[in-house]
Amino acid sequence: MLKKLFLKSKYSFILTILCFMISIPFLCTGIGIPWYLRLLIIFIGIFPCLLFLLVTILRYKLDHKQYIKDITFILNVLLTLALPFYLFFAIFITAGLTATHPITNPKYYSHYVSDDYLLEVFPKEIPEDATNIKFEYNPGFLQGASIIELYYQASHLKDLESALKEKAIWIGTLNEYTENNGLLDQNIFNSLTTSNINDFIIYLIDGECDNSGYCNHGIFLLGAINQKTNEVIYSSHNW
C-alpha cells in the first residue's frame, strides 16, 4: 500500500513524511496545559501533514483522471509555497499558548526540570517529605521572561544548605545584593511565600546582566532557604 502511494504521488508522499517529522515537536509541546489547548497545538502541528496526505490519497485513488493530476500538481505547488509561512504562524501561536498557560501542577516537575543547567540547583525530584509545594514553568513569549520556580517546606535542610554553599557565587539576603543592578528584584519570591523575603538566605549559582545598567536582559539561577520556617525556593529566570 505504501509503495503504491509513493509511486503514484512521490512528491506529496515525501512531503507528508517530512511534515510529520516537523510536527513531532508540536506533539511533545504543552504537556500539562489544559487538554483542549494541547489538542489544538497537536492539530496545528500536524495540519500540513494531513493536507499532503490528502493530496497523496486523492492522486492515488483518481490517478486515471487527467484533471486530478493537474489539480494535485497545483495543490502541491501551493501547499509547498505556503508551508514556511504556516510554520512561522504555527510556532508563534504555539509559543503564545504555552506562555499564557504556565504549568503549575507539580506532577509535571520532572518533565520540565531535566537539563543539567537547572539540576545544578533544582532537585531531580521533589522530596517525599516536601509540603505546601508550589511549582511554575513558564517558557516566556516575546519580551516575557522564561521562569521556572519550585517552592516547598521541609525539615532537615542542613545538607541542602551545604550543597548550595559549595556552588554559590554569592550568598546573602535579598537586600544585601548590590552586584548587578536589577538582577534580583524585591518581588521575585512574592508569589511563592508569605514570609519576609529578607529572611531567606539566597545562594546565587549563576547571574548575568547585559550592559544596559539596569539589567534589561539577564539570567539567574539560585536556591534560597528560610531556616526559621523551613522554606526552600529554587528559581531560574531568563529575560
Coordinates of N, CA and C in Angstrom, one line a residue:
M1 N 0.8 -1.2 0.0 CA 0.0 0.0 0.0 C 0.9 1.3 0.0
L2 N 1.8 1.3 0.9 CA 2.7 2.5 1.0 C 3.5 2.7 -0.3
K3 N 4.0 1.5 -0.8 CA 4.8 1.6 -2.0 C 3.9 2.1 -3.2
K4 N 2.7 1.7 -3.3 CA 1.8 2.2 -4.3 C 1.5 3.7 -4.2
L5 N 1.3 4.1 -2.9 CA 1.1 5.6 -2.7 C 2.3 6.4 -3.1
F6 N 3.5 5.8 -2.8 CA 4.7 6.5 -3.1 C 4.9 6.6 -4.6
L7 N 4.6 5.5 -5.4 CA 4.8 5.5 -6.8 C 3.8 6.4 -7.5
K8 N 2.6 6.5 -7.0 CA 1.6 7.3 -7.6 C 1.8 8.8 -7.4
S9 N 2.3 9.2 -6.2 CA 2.5 10.6 -5.9 C 3.7 10.8 -5.1
K10 N 4.9 10.7 -5.7 CA 6.1 10.7 -4.9 C 6.3 12.0 -4.1
Y11 N 6.0 13.1 -4.8 CA 6.3 14.4 -4.2 C 5.5 14.6 -2.9
S12 N 4.1 14.5 -3.0 CA 3.3 14.7 -1.9 C 3.5 13.6 -0.8
F13 N 3.9 12.4 -1.2 CA 4.2 11.4 -0.2 C 5.4 11.8 0.6
I14 N 6.4 12.3 -0.1 CA 7.7 12.7 0.7 C 7.4 13.9 1.6
L15 N 6.6 14.8 1.1 CA 6.2 16.0 1.9 C 5.3 15.6 3.1
T16 N 4.5 14.5 2.9 CA 3.7 14.0 4.1 C 4.7 13.5 5.2
I17 N 5.7 12.8 4.8 CA 6.6 12.2 5.8 C 7.4 13.4 6.4
L18 N 7.9 14.3 5.6 CA 8.6 15.5 6.1 C 7.8 16.3 7.1
C19 N 6.6 16.6 6.7 CA 5.7 17.4 7.6 C 5.4 16.6 8.9
F20 N 5.3 15.3 8.8 CA 5.1 14.6 10.1 C 6.3 14.7 11.0
M21 N 7.5 14.6 10.4 CA 8.7 14.8 11.2 C 8.7 16.2 11.8
I22 N 8.3 17.2 11.1 CA 8.3 18.6 11.6 C 7.2 18.7 12.7
S23 N 6.2 17.9 12.6 CA 5.1 18.0 13.6 C 5.5 17.4 15.0
I24 N 6.5 16.6 15.0 CA 6.9 15.9 16.3 C 7.1 16.8 17.4
P25 N 7.8 18.0 17.3 CA 7.9 18.9 18.4 C 6.6 19.4 18.9
F26 N 5.6 19.6 18.0 CA 4.3 20.1 18.4 C 3.6 19.0 19.2
L27 N 3.8 17.7 18.8 CA 3.2 16.7 19.6 C 3.7 16.6 21.0
C28 N 4.9 17.0 21.2 CA 5.5 16.9 22.5 C 5.5 18.2 23.3
T29 N 4.8 19.2 22.7 CA 4.7 20.6 23.4 C 3.4 20.7 24.2
G30 N 3.5 21.4 25.3 CA 2.3 21.8 26.0 C 1.9 20.7 27.0
I31 N 2.8 19.8 27.3 CA 2.4 18.8 28.3 C 2.1 19.5 29.7
G32 N 0.8 19.3 30.1 CA 0.4 19.9 31.4 C -0.5 21.1 31.3
I33 N -0.7 21.6 30.0 CA -1.6 22.7 29.9 C -3.0 22.1 29.7
P34 N -4.1 22.9 29.7 CA -5.4 22.3 29.5 C -5.5 21.4 28.3
W35 N -6.2 20.3 28.4 CA -6.2 19.3 27.3 C -6.7 19.9 26.0
Y36 N -7.7 20.8 26.0 CA -8.2 21.3 24.7 C -7.2 22.2 24.0
L37 N -6.3 22.8 24.8 CA -5.3 23.6 24.2 C -4.2 22.7 23.6
R38 N -3.9 21.6 24.4 CA -2.9 20.6 23.9 C -3.4 20.0 22.6
L39 N -4.7 19.7 22.5 CA -5.2 19.1 21.2 C -5.1 20.1 20.1
L40 N -5.3 21.4 20.4 CA -5.2 22.5 19.4 C -3.8 22.5 18.9
I41 N -2.8 22.5 19.8 CA -1.4 22.6 19.4 C -1.0 21.4 18.5
I42 N -1.5 20.2 18.9 CA -1.2 19.0 18.1 C -1.8 19.1 16.7
F43 N -3.1 19.6 16.7 CA -3.7 19.8 15.3 C -3.0 20.8 14.5
I44 N -2.6 21.9 15.1 CA -1.8 22.9 14.4 C -0.5 22.3 13.8
G45 N 0.1 21.5 14.6 CA 1.4 20.9 14.2 C 1.2 19.9 13.1
I46 N 0.2 19.1 13.1 CA 0.0 18.0 12.2 C -0.8 18.4 10.9
F47 N -1.4 19.6 10.9 CA -2.3 20.0 9.8 C -1.6 19.9 8.4
P48 N -0.4 20.4 8.3 CA 0.3 20.3 6.9 C 0.4 18.9 6.5
C49 N 0.8 18.0 7.4 CA 0.9 16.6 7.1 C -0.4 16.0 6.6
L50 N -1.5 16.4 7.2 CA -2.8 15.9 6.8 C -3.2 16.4 5.4
L51 N -2.8 17.6 5.1 CA -3.1 18.1 3.8 C -2.3 17.4 2.7
F52 N -1.0 17.2 2.9 CA -0.2 16.5 1.9 C -0.7 15.0 1.8
L53 N -1.1 14.4 2.9 CA -1.6 13.1 2.9 C -2.9 13.0 2.1
L54 N -3.8 14.0 2.2 CA -5.0 14.1 1.4 C -4.7 14.1 -0.1
V55 N -3.7 15.0 -0.4 CA -3.3 15.1 -1.8 C -2.8 13.8 -2.3
T56 N -2.0 13.1 -1.5 CA -1.4 11.8 -1.9 C -2.5 10.8 -2.2
I57 N -3.5 10.7 -1.2 CA -4.6 9.7 -1.4 C -5.4 10.1 -2.6
L58 N -5.7 11.4 -2.8 CA -6.5 11.8 -3.9 C -5.8 11.4 -5.2
R59 N -4.6 11.6 -5.3 CA -3.8 11.2 -6.5 C -3.8 9.7 -6.7
Y60 N -3.7 9.0 -5.6 CA -3.7 7.5 -5.7 C -5.0 7.0 -6.2
K61 N -6.1 7.5 -5.6 CA -7.5 7.0 -5.9 C -8.0 7.4 -7.3
L62 N -7.6 8.6 -7.8 CA -8.1 9.1 -9.0 C -7.0 9.4 -10.0
D63 N -6.0 8.7 -10.0 CA -4.9 8.9 -10.9 C -5.2 8.8 -12.4
H64 N -6.2 8.0 -12.7 CA -6.6 7.8 -14.1 C -7.2 9.0 -14.7
K65 N -7.6 10.0 -13.9 CA -8.3 11.2 -14.5 C -7.2 12.3 -14.6
Q66 N -7.1 12.9 -15.8 CA -6.1 13.9 -16.0 C -6.3 15.1 -15.2
Y67 N -7.5 15.5 -15.0 CA -7.8 16.8 -14.3 C -7.3 16.6 -12.8
I68 N -7.4 15.4 -12.3 CA -6.9 15.1 -10.9 C -5.4 15.3 -10.8
K69 N -4.7 14.9 -11.9 CA -3.3 15.1 -11.9 C -2.9 16.6 -11.9
D70 N -3.7 17.3 -12.7 CA -3.5 18.8 -12.8 C -3.8 19.4 -11.4
I71 N -4.9 19.0 -10.8 CA -5.3 19.6 -9.5 C -4.3 19.3 -8.4
T72 N -3.8 18.1 -8.3 CA -2.9 17.7 -7.3 C -1.5 18.4 -7.5
F73 N -1.2 18.6 -8.8 CA 0.1 19.3 -9.1 C 0.0 20.7 -8.5
I74 N -1.1 21.4 -8.8 CA -1.3 22.8 -8.4 C -1.4 22.8 -6.8
L75 N -2.0 21.9 -6.2 CA -2.1 21.8 -4.8 C -0.7 21.6 -4.1
N76 N 0.1 20.8 -4.7 CA 1.4 20.5 -4.2 C 2.3 21.8 -4.3
V77 N 2.1 22.6 -5.4 CA 2.9 23.8 -5.5 C 2.4 24.8 -4.5
L78 N 1.1 25.0 -4.4 CA 0.6 26.0 -3.4 C 0.9 25.6 -2.0
L79 N 0.7 24.4 -1.6 CA 1.0 24.0 -0.3 C 2.5 24.1 0.1
T80 N 3.3 23.8 -0.9 CA 4.8 23.9 -0.6 C 5.2 25.4 -0.4
L81 N 4.6 26.3 -1.2 CA 4.9 27.7 -1.1 C 4.3 28.3 0.3
A82 N 3.2 27.8 0.7 CA 2.6 28.2 1.9 C 3.2 27.7 3.2
L83 N 3.9 26.5 3.0 CA 4.4 25.8 4.2 C 5.3 26.6 5.1
P84 N 6.3 27.4 4.6 CA 7.2 28.1 5.5 C 6.4 29.2 6.3
F85 N 5.4 29.8 5.6 CA 4.6 30.9 6.3 C 3.7 30.2 7.4
Y86 N 3.2 29.1 7.1 CA 2.3 28.4 8.0 C 3.1 28.0 9.2
L87 N 4.3 27.5 9.0 CA 5.1 27.0 10.2 C 5.5 28.2 11.1
F88 N 5.8 29.3 10.5 CA 6.0 30.5 11.3 C 4.8 30.9 12.1
F89 N 3.7 30.8 11.5 CA 2.4 31.1 12.2 C 2.2 30.1 13.3
A90 N 2.4 28.8 13.0 CA 2.2 27.7 14.0 C 3.1 27.8 15.2
I91 N 4.4 28.2 15.0 CA 5.3 28.3 16.1 C 4.9 29.5 16.9
F92 N 4.5 30.6 16.3 CA 4.1 31.8 17.0 C 2.9 31.5 17.9
I93 N 1.9 30.9 17.3 CA 0.7 30.6 18.1 C 1.0 29.6 19.2
T94 N 1.8 28.6 18.9 CA 2.1 27.6 20.0 C 2.8 28.2 21.1
A95 N 3.8 29.1 20.8 CA 4.6 29.8 21.8 C 3.7 30.6 22.7
G96 N 2.7 31.3 22.0 CA 1.8 32.2 22.8 C 0.9 31.4 23.7
L97 N 0.4 30.3 23.2 CA -0.5 29.4 24.0 C 0.2 28.9 25.3
T98 N 1.5 28.4 25.1 CA 2.2 27.8 26.2 C 2.6 28.8 27.2
A99 N 3.0 30.0 26.7 CA 3.4 31.1 27.6 C 2.3 31.7 28.4
T100 N 1.1 31.7 27.9 CA 0.0 32.3 28.6 C -0.8 31.2 29.5
H101 N -0.3 30.0 29.4 CA -0.9 29.0 30.3 C 0.3 28.2 31.0
P102 N 0.9 28.9 32.0 CA 2.1 28.3 32.7 C 1.7 26.9 33.3
I103 N 2.6 26.0 33.4 CA 2.4 24.8 34.1 C 2.6 25.0 35.6
T104 N 1.6 24.6 36.4 CA 1.7 24.8 37.8 C 1.5 23.5 38.6
N105 N 1.2 22.4 37.9 CA 0.9 21.1 38.6 C 2.3 20.4 38.8
P106 N 2.6 20.2 40.1 CA 3.9 19.6 40.4 C 4.2 18.2 39.8
K107 N 3.1 17.5 39.4 CA 3.4 16.2 38.8 C 4.1 16.3 37.5
Y108 N 4.2 17.5 36.9 CA 4.9 17.6 35.6 C 6.3 18.2 35.9
Y109 N 6.7 18.3 37.1 CA 8.0 18.8 37.5 C 9.2 18.2 36.8
S110 N 9.3 16.9 36.9 CA 10.4 16.1 36.3 C 10.5 16.3 34.8
H111 N 9.3 16.5 34.1 CA 9.3 16.7 32.7 C 10.0 18.0 32.3
Y112 N 9.8 19.1 33.1 CA 10.3 20.4 32.7 C 11.6 20.7 33.4
V113 N 12.0 20.0 34.4 CA 13.3 20.3 35.1 C 14.1 19.0 34.9
S114 N 14.9 19.0 33.8 CA 15.6 17.8 33.5 C 17.0 18.1 32.9
D115 N 17.3 19.4 32.5 CA 18.6 19.6 31.9 C 19.6 19.9 33.0
D116 N 20.9 19.7 32.6 CA 22.0 19.8 33.6 C 22.1 21.2 34.2
Y117 N 21.8 22.2 33.4 CA 21.9 23.6 34.0 C 21.0 23.8 35.2
L118 N 19.7 23.4 35.0 CA 18.7 23.5 36.1 C 19.1 22.6 37.3
L119 N 19.5 21.4 37.0 CA 19.8 20.4 38.0 C 21.1 20.8 38.8
E120 N 21.8 21.8 38.5 CA 22.8 22.4 39.3 C 22.3 22.8 40.6
V121 N 21.0 23.2 40.6 CA 20.3 23.8 41.8 C 19.1 23.0 42.2
F122 N 18.2 22.9 41.2 CA 16.9 22.2 41.4 C 17.1 20.7 41.7
P123 N 16.3 20.1 42.6 CA 16.4 18.7 42.8 C 15.9 17.9 41.6
K124 N 16.4 16.7 41.4 CA 16.0 15.9 40.3 C 14.5 15.5 40.5
E125 N 14.1 15.3 41.7 CA 12.7 15.0 42.1 C 12.4 15.8 43.3
I126 N 11.1 16.1 43.4 CA 10.6 16.8 44.6 C 10.7 15.9 45.8
P127 N 11.3 16.3 46.9 CA 11.5 15.4 48.1 C 10.2 14.9 48.6
E128 N 10.2 13.6 49.0 CA 9.0 13.0 49.5 C 8.4 13.7 50.7
D129 N 9.2 14.3 51.5 CA 8.7 15.0 52.8 C 8.3 16.4 52.5
A130 N 8.4 16.9 51.3 CA 8.0 18.3 50.9 C 6.5 18.5 51.1
T131 N 6.2 19.6 51.7 CA 4.8 20.0 51.9 C 4.6 21.4 51.3
N132 N 3.3 21.8 51.1 CA 2.9 23.1 50.6 C 3.7 23.4 49.3
I133 N 3.7 22.5 48.4 CA 4.5 22.6 47.2 C 3.9 23.5 46.2
K134 N 4.7 24.4 45.6 CA 4.3 25.3 44.5 C 5.3 25.2 43.4
F135 N 4.8 25.0 42.2 CA 5.7 24.9 41.0 C 5.1 25.7 39.9
E136 N 6.1 26.3 39.1 CA 5.7 27.1 37.9 C 6.7 26.9 36.8
Y137 N 6.2 26.6 35.7 CA 7.1 26.6 34.5 C 6.4 27.5 33.4
N138 N 7.1 28.6 33.0 CA 6.6 29.5 32.0 C 7.7 29.8 31.0
P139 N 7.5 29.3 29.8 CA 8.6 29.4 28.8 C 8.9 30.8 28.3
G140 N 7.9 31.7 28.6 CA 8.1 33.1 28.2 C 7.6 33.3 26.7
F141 N 7.4 34.5 26.4 CA 6.9 34.8 25.0 C 7.2 36.2 24.7
L142 N 7.8 36.5 23.5 CA 8.2 37.8 23.1 C 9.2 38.4 24.1
Q143 N 8.8 39.4 24.8 CA 9.7 40.1 25.8 C 9.5 39.5 27.2
G144 N 8.6 38.5 27.3 CA 8.3 38.0 28.7 C 9.5 37.1 29.1
A145 N 9.6 37.0 30.4 CA 10.7 36.2 31.0 C 10.3 34.7 31.0
S146 N 11.3 33.9 30.8 CA 11.2 32.4 31.0 C 11.5 32.1 32.4
I147 N 10.5 31.5 33.1 CA 10.6 31.3 34.5 C 10.3 29.8 34.9
I148 N 11.2 29.3 35.8 CA 11.0 28.0 36.4 C 11.2 28.2 37.9
E149 N 10.2 27.8 38.7 CA 10.3 28.0 40.2 C 9.7 26.8 40.9
L150 N 10.3 26.5 42.0 CA 9.8 25.4 42.9 C 9.9 25.9 44.3
Y151 N 8.8 25.7 45.1 CA 8.8 26.1 46.5 C 8.2 24.9 47.3
Y152 N 8.8 24.7 48.5 CA 8.2 23.8 49.4 C 8.7 24.0 50.8
Q153 N 8.1 23.3 51.7 CA 8.6 23.3 53.1 C 9.1 21.9 53.5
A154 N 10.2 21.8 54.1 CA 10.7 20.5 54.6 C 11.7 20.7 55.7
S155 N 11.8 19.7 56.5 CA 12.8 19.7 57.6 C 14.1 19.2 57.1
H156 N 15.1 19.3 58.0 CA 16.5 18.8 57.7 C 17.1 19.4 56.4
L157 N 17.3 20.7 56.5 CA 17.8 21.4 55.3 C 19.3 21.7 55.4
K158 N 20.0 21.1 56.4 CA 21.4 21.3 56.5 C 22.2 20.8 55.3
D159 N 21.9 19.6 54.8 CA 22.6 19.1 53.7 C 22.4 19.9 52.4
L160 N 21.2 20.4 52.2 CA 20.9 21.2 51.1 C 21.7 22.5 51.2
E161 N 21.7 23.1 52.4 CA 22.4 24.4 52.6 C 23.9 24.2 52.3
S162 N 24.5 23.1 52.7 CA 25.9 22.8 52.4 C 26.2 22.7 50.9
A163 N 25.3 22.0 50.2 CA 25.4 21.7 48.8 C 25.3 23.1 48.0
L164 N 24.4 23.9 48.4 CA 24.3 25.2 47.8 C 25.5 26.1 48.0
K165 N 26.0 26.1 49.2 CA 27.2 26.9 49.6 C 28.4 26.5 48.7
E166 N 28.5 25.3 48.4 CA 29.7 24.9 47.5 C 29.6 25.4 46.1
K167 N 28.4 25.6 45.6 CA 28.2 26.1 44.2 C 28.0 27.6 44.1
A168 N 27.7 28.2 45.1 CA 27.2 29.6 45.0 C 28.4 30.6 44.7
I169 N 28.0 31.6 43.8 CA 29.0 32.6 43.5 C 28.7 33.9 44.4
W170 N 27.6 33.9 45.1 CA 27.2 34.9 46.0 C 26.2 34.4 47.0
I171 N 26.4 34.8 48.3 CA 25.5 34.3 49.4 C 25.0 35.5 50.2
G172 N 23.8 35.6 50.5 CA 23.3 36.7 51.3 C 21.8 36.9 51.2
T173 N 21.3 37.9 51.9 CA 19.8 38.2 51.8 C 19.6 39.1 50.7
L174 N 18.3 39.2 50.3 CA 18.0 40.0 49.1 C 18.4 41.4 49.2
N175 N 18.2 42.0 50.4 CA 18.5 43.5 50.5 C 20.0 43.7 50.6
E176 N 20.8 42.7 50.7 CA 22.3 42.8 50.7 C 22.9 42.7 49.3
Y177 N 22.1 42.3 48.3 CA 22.7 42.1 47.0 C 22.8 43.5 46.3
T178 N 24.0 43.8 45.8 CA 24.3 45.1 45.2 C 25.1 44.9 43.9
E179 N 25.4 43.7 43.5 CA 26.4 43.5 42.5 C 25.9 43.8 41.1
N180 N 24.7 43.4 40.7 CA 24.1 43.7 39.4 C 22.8 44.4 39.5
N181 N 22.8 45.7 39.3 CA 21.5 46.4 39.5 C 20.4 45.9 38.6
G182 N 19.3 45.4 39.3 CA 18.2 44.9 38.6 C 18.1 43.4 38.4
L183 N 19.2 42.7 38.8 CA 19.2 41.3 38.6 C 18.2 40.6 39.5
L184 N 18.3 40.9 40.8 CA 17.4 40.3 41.8 C 16.4 41.4 42.3
D185 N 15.2 41.2 41.9 CA 14.1 42.1 42.2 C 13.4 41.8 43.6
Q186 N 12.9 42.8 44.2 CA 12.3 42.6 45.5 C 11.0 41.8 45.4
N187 N 10.5 41.6 44.2 CA 9.2 40.9 44.0 C 9.4 39.4 43.6
I188 N 10.6 38.9 43.5 CA 10.8 37.6 42.8 C 10.3 36.5 43.6
F189 N 10.1 36.6 44.9 CA 9.6 35.5 45.7 C 8.1 35.7 46.2
N190 N 7.5 36.8 45.8 CA 6.3 37.2 46.4 C 5.1 36.2 46.1
S191 N 5.2 35.6 45.0 CA 4.1 34.7 44.6 C 4.3 33.3 45.2
L192 N 5.4 33.1 45.9 CA 5.7 31.8 46.4 C 5.5 31.7 47.9
T193 N 5.8 32.8 48.6 CA 5.8 32.7 50.1 C 5.1 33.9 50.7
T194 N 4.6 33.8 51.9 CA 4.1 34.9 52.6 C 5.1 35.4 53.7
S195 N 6.2 34.7 53.8 CA 7.2 35.1 54.7 C 8.0 36.3 54.2
N196 N 8.7 37.0 55.1 CA 9.5 38.1 54.7 C 10.6 37.6 53.8
I197 N 10.7 38.2 52.6 CA 11.7 37.7 51.7 C 13.1 37.9 52.1
N198 N 13.3 38.8 53.0 CA 14.7 39.1 53.5 C 15.1 38.1 54.6
D199 N 14.2 37.2 55.0 CA 14.5 36.1 55.9 C 15.1 34.9 55.2
F200 N 15.1 35.0 53.9 CA 15.7 33.9 53.1 C 17.2 34.2 52.8
I201 N 18.0 33.2 53.0 CA 19.4 33.3 52.5 C 19.5 32.8 51.1
I202 N 19.9 33.7 50.2 CA 20.0 33.3 48.8 C 21.4 32.8 48.4
Y203 N 21.4 31.7 47.7 CA 22.6 31.1 47.2 C 22.5 31.3 45.6
L204 N 23.2 32.3 45.2 CA 23.2 32.6 43.7 C 24.2 31.7 43.0
I205 N 23.7 30.9 42.1 CA 24.6 30.0 41.4 C 25.1 30.6 40.1
D206 N 24.2 31.3 39.4 CA 24.5 32.0 38.2 C 23.8 33.3 38.1
G207 N 24.4 34.3 37.6 CA 23.7 35.6 37.5 C 24.5 36.5 36.5
E208 N 23.8 36.9 35.5 CA 24.4 37.7 34.4 C 23.4 38.8 34.0
C209 N 24.0 40.0 33.6 CA 23.2 41.1 33.1 C 23.8 41.6 31.8
D210 N 23.0 42.3 31.0 CA 23.5 42.9 29.8 C 24.2 44.2 30.3
N211 N 24.6 45.0 29.4 CA 25.4 46.3 29.7 C 24.5 47.5 29.7
S212 N 23.2 47.3 29.9 CA 22.3 48.4 29.9 C 22.4 49.3 31.2
G213 N 22.9 48.7 32.3 CA 23.0 49.4 33.5 C 21.8 49.1 34.5
Y214 N 20.7 48.5 33.9 CA 19.6 48.2 34.8 C 19.1 46.8 34.5
C215 N 19.9 46.0 33.9 CA 19.6 44.5 33.6 C 18.4 44.4 32.8
N216 N 18.4 45.0 31.6 CA 17.2 44.9 30.7 C 17.1 43.4 30.2
H217 N 18.2 42.8 30.1 CA 18.2 41.3 29.8 C 19.2 40.7 30.8
G218 N 18.8 39.5 31.3 CA 19.6 38.9 32.2 C 19.2 37.4 32.5
I219 N 19.9 36.8 33.3 CA 19.6 35.4 33.7 C 20.1 35.2 35.1
F220 N 19.3 34.4 35.9 CA 19.9 34.0 37.2 C 19.3 32.6 37.5
L221 N 20.1 31.9 38.3 CA 19.8 30.6 38.8 C 20.2 30.6 40.3
L222 N 19.2 30.2 41.2 CA 19.5 30.3 42.6 C 18.7 29.4 43.4
G223 N 19.1 29.2 44.6 CA 18.4 28.5 45.7 C 18.3 29.4 46.9
A224 N 17.2 29.3 47.6 CA 17.1 30.2 48.8 C 16.4 29.4 49.9
I225 N 16.9 29.6 51.1 CA 16.4 28.9 52.3 C 16.1 29.8 53.4
N226 N 14.9 29.6 54.0 CA 14.5 30.3 55.2 C 14.5 29.3 56.3
Q227 N 15.5 29.3 57.2 CA 15.7 28.3 58.2 C 14.6 28.5 59.3
K228 N 14.1 29.7 59.5 CA 13.1 29.9 60.5 C 11.8 29.2 60.2
T229 N 11.4 29.1 58.9 CA 10.2 28.5 58.6 C 10.3 27.2 57.8
N230 N 11.6 26.7 57.6 CA 11.9 25.5 56.8 C 11.4 25.6 55.4
E231 N 11.5 26.8 54.8 CA 11.1 27.0 53.4 C 12.3 27.0 52.5
V232 N 12.0 26.4 51.3 CA 13.0 26.3 50.2 C 12.5 26.9 48.9
I233 N 13.3 27.6 48.2 CA 12.9 28.2 46.9 C 14.0 27.9 45.9
Y234 N 13.7 27.4 44.8 CA 14.6 27.2 43.7 C 14.0 28.1 42.5
S235 N 14.9 28.9 41.9 CA 14.3 29.8 40.9 C 15.3 30.0 39.8
S236 N 14.8 30.0 38.5 CA 15.6 30.3 37.4 C 14.8 31.2 36.5
H237 N 15.3 32.4 36.2 CA 14.7 33.4 35.3 C 15.6 33.7 34.2
N238 N 15.1 33.9 33.0 CA 15.8 34.3 31.8 C 15.0 35.3 31.0
W239 N 15.5 36.5 30.9 CA 14.7 37.5 30.2 C 15.6 38.4 29.3

